[in-house]
């Protein structure tokens, strides 16, 4: 009688074991499965081979995400550029309504943060990013048909919603392909592109001001940037990888090498499709997560100076529309120099993120003090302080953004902390436009 009972237990246990195994495979990190299947097939890479893979990642991953970041900040600055290209004249909006439009962008942004992150975790990563960029291009085009305040509110909220998860997606991508040491160096490299955005928008604006077309320059600006964004969407559809295990430009050996070095650095999964409640709760209880959120809020409290008010302030100093476009380009050039300098310093003195973040807040504080104390007649001094105030604190934001992800272990924790950081970012930008009161 004992033997049949034993057999019965085996028959009952086997389906349960298969079920557990099936669930584990369903939610397993796909990169981990690749390691388990092929780790024994390859010897450790030579130094030359590893450098070759690194160069490939720089060109295929970093170049792509830098282009995405550039277009993101070009499109984010479309409203500011339009302020000197005929937007006020054609739509009839007031200065207060203009400030509200800057605010509504971040209303859409904050509303889409969590749903967007959920989609990134549940759907194919690369294709989801591509679809978002395509939608964002369509929304930029739709600005052209907005001829009054109400339609502008709708398209600005929509633009904020579709752009909400792009920066976190870029951060997650860098975290998938590069180890922590590389991330600390690559963050400022990535954000050099954000400073190139004012250079590009300033040059495009300057050129469009000479247009003899019956179409207002601000609409031509939207068509130009929308077309560039659409081209970017096509590129990302074919070239943006879901994760290292599915990166078509890497050989199997190179995939194994990339995955192992990233996991060795982070001690966590690279991509995980399961939302882990325990990691979510752990993140909310972690005071460091809230410190990062507070940092994002305080830094972005001043952000409207750069993206919303700079052109208007320059015009109020008596500088022409053409001159305003050139000042915008010059401020972007200064920002590029700042980020390059920051990159060199971070590379030279690694492991000092807090000190680097503090250092680049000091010039911004000095510039802000100068703007409120220098006489309004001192135009060059005011312009210098304005550019100094708006062009340096971004380094601190970059350091914090990269630190947010690199200091978290676990895919769900990284995503949750990113959402918290971006909520702080959004709230700061929501409040920022409202501190600017139109003069009587």
XYZ file of C-alpha atoms in Angstrom:
440
model
C 0.000 0.000 0.000
C 2.952 2.367 0.725
C 4.293 2.234 -2.815
C 1.116 3.496 -4.539
C 0.878 6.392 -2.047
C 4.393 7.475 -2.964
C 3.532 7.327 -6.629
C 0.406 9.369 -5.978
C 2.448 12.078 -4.283
C 4.759 12.254 -7.268
C 1.823 12.616 -9.629
C 0.406 15.487 -7.569
C 3.718 17.284 -7.083
C 4.854 17.212 -10.702
C 2.163 19.586 -12.114
C 2.814 22.026 -9.258
C 6.530 22.022 -9.987
C 5.859 22.567 -13.663
C 3.534 25.461 -12.835
C 6.158 27.131 -10.621
C 8.789 26.624 -13.307
C 6.472 28.084 -15.948
C 5.759 31.154 -13.818
C 9.453 31.656 -13.084
C 10.278 31.458 -16.778
C 7.460 33.867 -17.634
C 8.722 36.550 -15.272
C 12.434 35.834 -15.460
C 14.881 38.417 -16.669
C 15.376 37.506 -20.341
C 19.026 38.499 -20.095
C 19.516 36.135 -17.158
C 18.091 33.271 -19.204
C 20.560 34.045 -21.972
C 23.436 33.890 -19.479
C 22.218 30.576 -18.077
C 21.968 29.038 -21.540
C 25.242 30.259 -23.066
C 27.610 31.382 -20.302
C 29.761 28.260 -20.599
C 30.155 28.665 -24.351
C 32.596 31.591 -24.252
C 35.846 32.509 -22.545
C 36.232 35.976 -20.959
C 36.823 38.632 -23.612
C 40.270 40.060 -24.232
C 40.834 43.725 -23.442
C 40.906 44.685 -27.131
C 37.684 42.802 -27.854
C 35.984 44.426 -24.854
C 37.005 47.894 -26.066
C 35.611 47.075 -29.497
C 32.258 46.194 -27.924
C 32.357 49.387 -25.874
C 32.916 51.490 -28.998
C 30.033 49.704 -30.678
C 27.777 50.549 -27.745
C 28.843 54.187 -27.869
C 27.902 54.482 -31.536
C 24.770 52.328 -31.568
C 23.261 53.166 -28.167
C 24.682 56.475 -26.943
C 24.459 58.212 -30.306
C 20.817 57.154 -30.683
C 19.726 58.203 -27.194
C 21.635 61.492 -27.550
C 19.657 62.257 -30.718
C 16.414 61.411 -28.919
C 17.394 63.677 -26.031
C 18.256 66.491 -28.446
C 14.876 66.294 -30.196
C 13.084 66.031 -26.865
C 14.489 69.342 -25.682
C 14.050 70.988 -29.067
C 10.358 70.085 -29.038
C 10.046 71.033 -25.374
C 11.342 74.501 -26.294
C 8.929 75.001 -29.204
C 6.627 77.239 -27.176
C 9.485 79.450 -26.008
C 10.791 79.778 -29.570
C 7.289 80.488 -30.886
C 6.983 83.437 -28.499
C 9.192 85.506 -30.829
C 7.906 83.946 -34.069
C 4.351 85.311 -34.118
C 2.534 83.040 -31.658
C 1.102 85.925 -29.609
C -0.037 87.857 -32.664
C -1.847 84.951 -34.355
C -3.440 83.279 -31.336
C -4.169 86.391 -29.276
C -2.997 84.814 -26.020
C -1.916 86.949 -23.068
C 1.307 86.646 -21.094
C -0.558 84.928 -18.253
C -2.070 82.433 -20.694
C 1.406 81.842 -22.109
C 2.645 81.022 -18.600
C -0.308 78.680 -18.179
C 0.613 76.865 -21.398
C 4.049 76.159 -19.957
C 2.315 74.808 -16.858
C -0.191 72.635 -18.753
C 2.662 70.826 -20.494
C 3.647 69.431 -17.097
C 0.042 68.663 -16.145
C 0.017 66.186 -19.034
C 3.525 65.082 -18.113
C 2.718 64.160 -14.522
C -0.581 62.490 -15.477
C 1.186 60.133 -17.902
C 4.201 59.238 -15.770
C 2.949 56.110 -14.038
C 0.881 54.711 -16.957
C 3.847 55.306 -19.242
C 6.256 53.501 -16.933
C 3.820 50.604 -16.642
C 3.692 50.281 -20.434
C 7.489 50.373 -20.633
C 7.687 47.498 -18.195
C 4.965 45.372 -19.780
C 5.473 45.952 -23.527
C 8.522 45.515 -25.804
C 10.776 48.345 -24.659
C 12.225 49.537 -27.966
C 8.984 49.416 -29.955
C 7.140 51.229 -27.156
C 9.697 54.050 -27.193
C 9.402 54.266 -30.990
C 5.599 54.440 -30.864
C 5.776 57.194 -28.255
C 8.156 59.236 -30.423
C 5.850 58.824 -33.432
C 2.876 60.055 -31.370
C 4.943 62.959 -30.097
C 5.757 63.955 -33.718
C 2.036 63.969 -34.556
C 1.286 66.202 -31.562
C 3.977 68.694 -32.633
C 2.361 68.884 -36.088
C -1.043 69.482 -34.461
C 0.274 72.703 -32.901
C -0.126 74.242 -36.354
C -3.929 73.971 -36.249
C -4.213 75.519 -32.780
C -5.227 79.123 -33.390
C -6.462 80.100 -29.923
C -5.788 79.463 -26.254
C -8.042 76.416 -25.718
C -6.585 74.248 -28.527
C -3.086 75.220 -27.407
C -3.880 73.947 -23.909
C -4.928 70.593 -25.388
C -1.837 70.127 -27.558
C 0.544 71.251 -24.811
C -0.964 68.757 -22.371
C -0.795 66.042 -25.036
C 2.852 66.849 -25.772
C 3.703 66.639 -22.084
C 1.921 63.285 -21.815
C 3.738 61.640 -24.724
C 7.150 62.966 -23.691
C 6.743 61.959 -20.034
C 8.594 58.638 -20.115
C 11.255 59.409 -22.724
C 13.960 60.538 -20.284
C 13.331 57.631 -17.868
C 13.405 55.272 -20.872
C 16.760 56.701 -21.937
C 18.091 56.318 -18.390
C 16.900 52.712 -18.243
C 18.534 52.011 -21.617
C 21.872 53.389 -20.470
C 21.528 51.283 -17.324
C 20.967 48.165 -19.460
C 24.101 48.549 -21.570
C 26.658 50.362 -19.381
C 28.039 49.732 -15.895
C 27.924 52.268 -13.075
C 31.355 53.759 -13.765
C 30.468 54.338 -17.410
C 27.077 55.773 -16.492
C 28.659 58.460 -14.292
C 30.771 59.572 -17.255
C 28.086 59.194 -19.940
C 25.371 61.170 -18.148
C 26.984 64.577 -18.834
C 27.818 63.425 -22.375
C 24.132 62.669 -22.912
C 23.076 66.002 -21.519
C 25.401 68.006 -23.713
C 22.610 67.451 -26.230
C 20.153 69.353 -24.032
C 22.389 72.399 -24.333
C 22.646 71.909 -28.074
C 18.847 72.238 -28.257
C 18.850 76.047 -27.724
C 21.577 76.347 -30.370
C 19.427 74.445 -32.865
C 16.185 76.246 -31.985
C 17.948 79.609 -32.027
C 19.413 78.984 -35.476
C 16.111 77.672 -36.887
C 14.255 80.657 -35.416
C 16.798 83.070 -36.848
C 16.424 81.556 -40.318
C 12.616 81.519 -40.216
C 12.498 85.204 -39.301
C 13.712 85.900 -42.852
C 10.911 83.801 -44.369
C 8.585 85.528 -46.849
C 5.972 82.755 -46.628
C 2.381 83.783 -45.804
C 2.487 81.105 -43.096
C 3.567 82.462 -39.732
C 7.168 81.543 -38.727
C 6.013 79.779 -35.543
C 3.981 77.305 -37.599
C 6.914 76.685 -39.934
C 8.980 76.050 -36.820
C 6.490 73.379 -35.697
C 6.526 71.733 -39.133
C 10.332 71.664 -39.144
C 10.699 70.153 -35.684
C 7.786 67.768 -36.226
C 9.408 66.444 -39.406
C 12.704 65.857 -37.611
C 10.870 64.033 -34.822
C 9.026 61.833 -37.324
C 12.336 60.862 -38.950
C 13.647 60.019 -35.481
C 10.624 57.770 -34.862
C 11.405 55.771 -38.013
C 15.040 55.394 -36.972
C 14.180 54.214 -33.469
C 11.624 51.702 -34.778
C 14.368 49.812 -36.575
C 17.333 50.452 -34.263
C 16.177 50.837 -30.637
C 16.830 47.545 -28.775
C 14.558 46.099 -26.098
C 17.544 44.925 -24.037
C 21.095 43.594 -24.599
C 19.811 40.055 -25.205
C 17.752 41.282 -28.170
C 20.226 43.830 -29.563
C 20.635 42.736 -33.192
C 23.923 44.624 -33.653
C 25.657 42.466 -31.000
C 26.916 38.936 -31.527
C 25.945 36.271 -28.987
C 29.357 36.517 -27.333
C 29.079 40.309 -27.138
C 25.605 40.058 -25.594
C 26.927 37.743 -22.882
C 29.823 40.129 -22.204
C 27.575 43.212 -21.935
C 25.032 41.497 -19.685
C 27.630 40.060 -17.302
C 29.532 43.308 -16.801
C 26.332 45.303 -16.161
C 24.956 42.727 -13.726
C 28.299 42.553 -11.927
C 28.162 46.315 -11.440
C 24.492 46.673 -10.445
C 23.898 43.305 -8.731
C 20.348 43.332 -10.135
C 18.284 42.331 -13.159
C 18.610 44.273 -16.400
C 15.013 44.001 -17.576
C 12.156 42.454 -15.617
C 8.561 42.281 -16.838
C 7.107 41.505 -13.409
C 6.093 44.389 -11.160
C 7.380 43.504 -7.685
C 5.204 44.980 -4.952
C 7.860 44.496 -2.268
C 10.377 46.599 -4.229
C 7.740 49.292 -4.762
C 7.007 49.510 -1.024
C 10.722 49.438 -0.198
C 11.305 52.401 -2.509
C 8.529 54.451 -0.904
C 9.981 53.777 2.559
C 13.502 54.712 1.495
C 14.298 58.327 2.560
C 16.903 58.556 -0.198
C 14.117 58.251 -2.780
C 12.363 61.266 -1.268
C 15.600 63.262 -1.145
C 16.033 62.711 -4.883
C 12.408 63.788 -5.411
C 12.970 66.968 -3.386
C 16.135 67.704 -5.335
C 14.283 67.408 -8.647
C 11.579 69.791 -7.395
C 13.967 72.474 -6.154
C 16.103 72.403 -9.299
C 13.109 72.615 -11.635
C 11.571 75.469 -9.672
C 13.891 77.737 -11.679
C 13.567 75.883 -14.983
C 11.034 78.207 -16.622
C 13.753 80.849 -16.872
C 15.491 78.749 -19.518
C 12.597 77.283 -21.507
C 9.752 79.748 -21.080
C 10.907 83.231 -20.188
C 14.373 83.772 -21.617
C 13.274 85.070 -25.031
C 10.697 87.372 -23.430
C 13.226 88.726 -20.925
C 15.735 89.369 -23.692
C 13.089 91.249 -25.680
C 12.193 93.297 -22.590
C 15.801 94.500 -22.493
C 15.215 96.173 -25.844
C 16.981 93.551 -27.956
C 15.450 92.820 -31.365
C 13.674 89.602 -32.325
C 16.670 88.554 -34.427
C 18.976 89.381 -31.546
C 16.846 87.278 -29.188
C 17.264 84.240 -31.437
C 21.029 84.730 -31.443
C 21.142 85.138 -27.646
C 19.258 81.844 -27.355
C 21.840 80.137 -29.552
C 24.696 81.716 -27.589
C 23.234 80.525 -24.277
C 23.090 77.016 -25.697
C 26.735 77.261 -26.741
C 27.665 78.300 -23.211
C 25.721 75.321 -21.873
C 27.639 72.953 -24.147
C 30.925 74.294 -22.747
C 29.606 73.840 -19.197
C 28.603 70.219 -19.793
C 31.886 69.370 -21.493
C 33.775 70.867 -18.548
C 31.573 68.938 -16.108
C 32.181 65.718 -18.030
C 35.953 66.177 -17.792
C 35.759 66.917 -14.060
C 33.528 63.904 -13.373
C 35.875 61.691 -15.376
C 38.922 63.106 -13.559
C 37.391 62.940 -10.065
C 35.044 59.928 -10.057
C 32.964 58.850 -7.083
C 32.183 62.406 -5.939
C 28.664 62.896 -7.297
C 27.466 65.020 -4.372
C 30.388 67.441 -4.689
C 29.953 67.753 -8.450
C 26.259 68.471 -7.951
C 26.972 71.138 -5.342
C 29.694 72.785 -7.424
C 27.433 73.547 -10.382
C 24.677 75.059 -8.258
C 26.984 77.865 -7.132
C 27.256 79.713 -10.508
C 23.473 79.477 -10.921
C 22.945 81.060 -7.506
C 25.436 83.823 -8.343
C 23.694 84.505 -11.663
C 20.289 84.672 -9.977
C 21.544 87.148 -7.391
C 23.032 89.258 -10.175
C 19.753 89.357 -12.101
C 17.840 90.856 -9.173
C 20.547 93.281 -7.997
C 22.094 94.692 -11.191
C 20.517 97.815 -12.666
C 18.149 97.228 -15.595
C 20.293 99.609 -17.657
C 23.256 97.215 -17.550
C 22.049 95.029 -20.407
C 25.214 93.034 -21.066
C 25.676 92.270 -17.367
C 22.054 91.157 -17.072
C 22.370 88.932 -20.141
C 25.524 87.367 -18.722
C 23.817 86.672 -15.386
C 20.760 85.263 -17.150
C 22.869 82.844 -19.173
C 24.925 81.927 -16.096
C 21.809 81.281 -14.005
C 20.108 79.168 -16.651
C 23.099 77.289 -18.023
C 24.826 75.659 -15.060
C 22.404 74.068 -12.574
C 21.428 71.505 -15.204
C 24.638 69.612 -14.407
C 23.347 69.054 -10.872
C 20.081 67.732 -12.289
C 21.981 65.335 -14.544
C 24.121 64.021 -11.703
C 21.007 63.451 -9.591
C 19.070 61.760 -12.396
C 21.827 59.263 -13.092
C 22.420 58.718 -9.388
C 18.722 57.961 -8.899
C 18.917 54.808 -11.025
C 22.481 53.694 -10.374
C 21.950 53.673 -6.592
C 18.887 51.403 -6.792
C 19.009 47.609 -7.096
C 16.034 45.871 -8.699
C 14.194 46.789 -11.882
C 10.923 47.759 -10.163
C 12.806 49.882 -7.625
C 14.648 51.699 -10.407
C 11.375 52.409 -12.218
C 9.592 53.546 -9.047
C 12.424 55.831 -8.011
C 12.506 57.258 -11.539
C 8.776 57.989 -11.317
C 9.221 59.717 -7.952
C 12.096 61.788 -9.314
C 10.071 62.797 -12.360
C 7.070 63.695 -10.179
C 9.333 66.131 -8.322
C 10.537 67.372 -11.707
C 6.950 67.920 -12.868
C 5.729 69.652 -9.728
C 8.678 72.044 -9.872
C 7.904 72.854 -13.490
C 4.184 73.210 -12.721
C 4.902 75.862 -10.114
C 7.737 77.580 -11.978
C 5.685 79.404 -14.677
C 3.321 80.833 -12.073
C 6.049 82.769 -10.251
C 6.378 84.972 -13.349
C 3.836 87.793 -13.120
C 3.259 89.963 -16.225
C 4.262 93.578 -15.568
C 1.551 96.183 -15.648
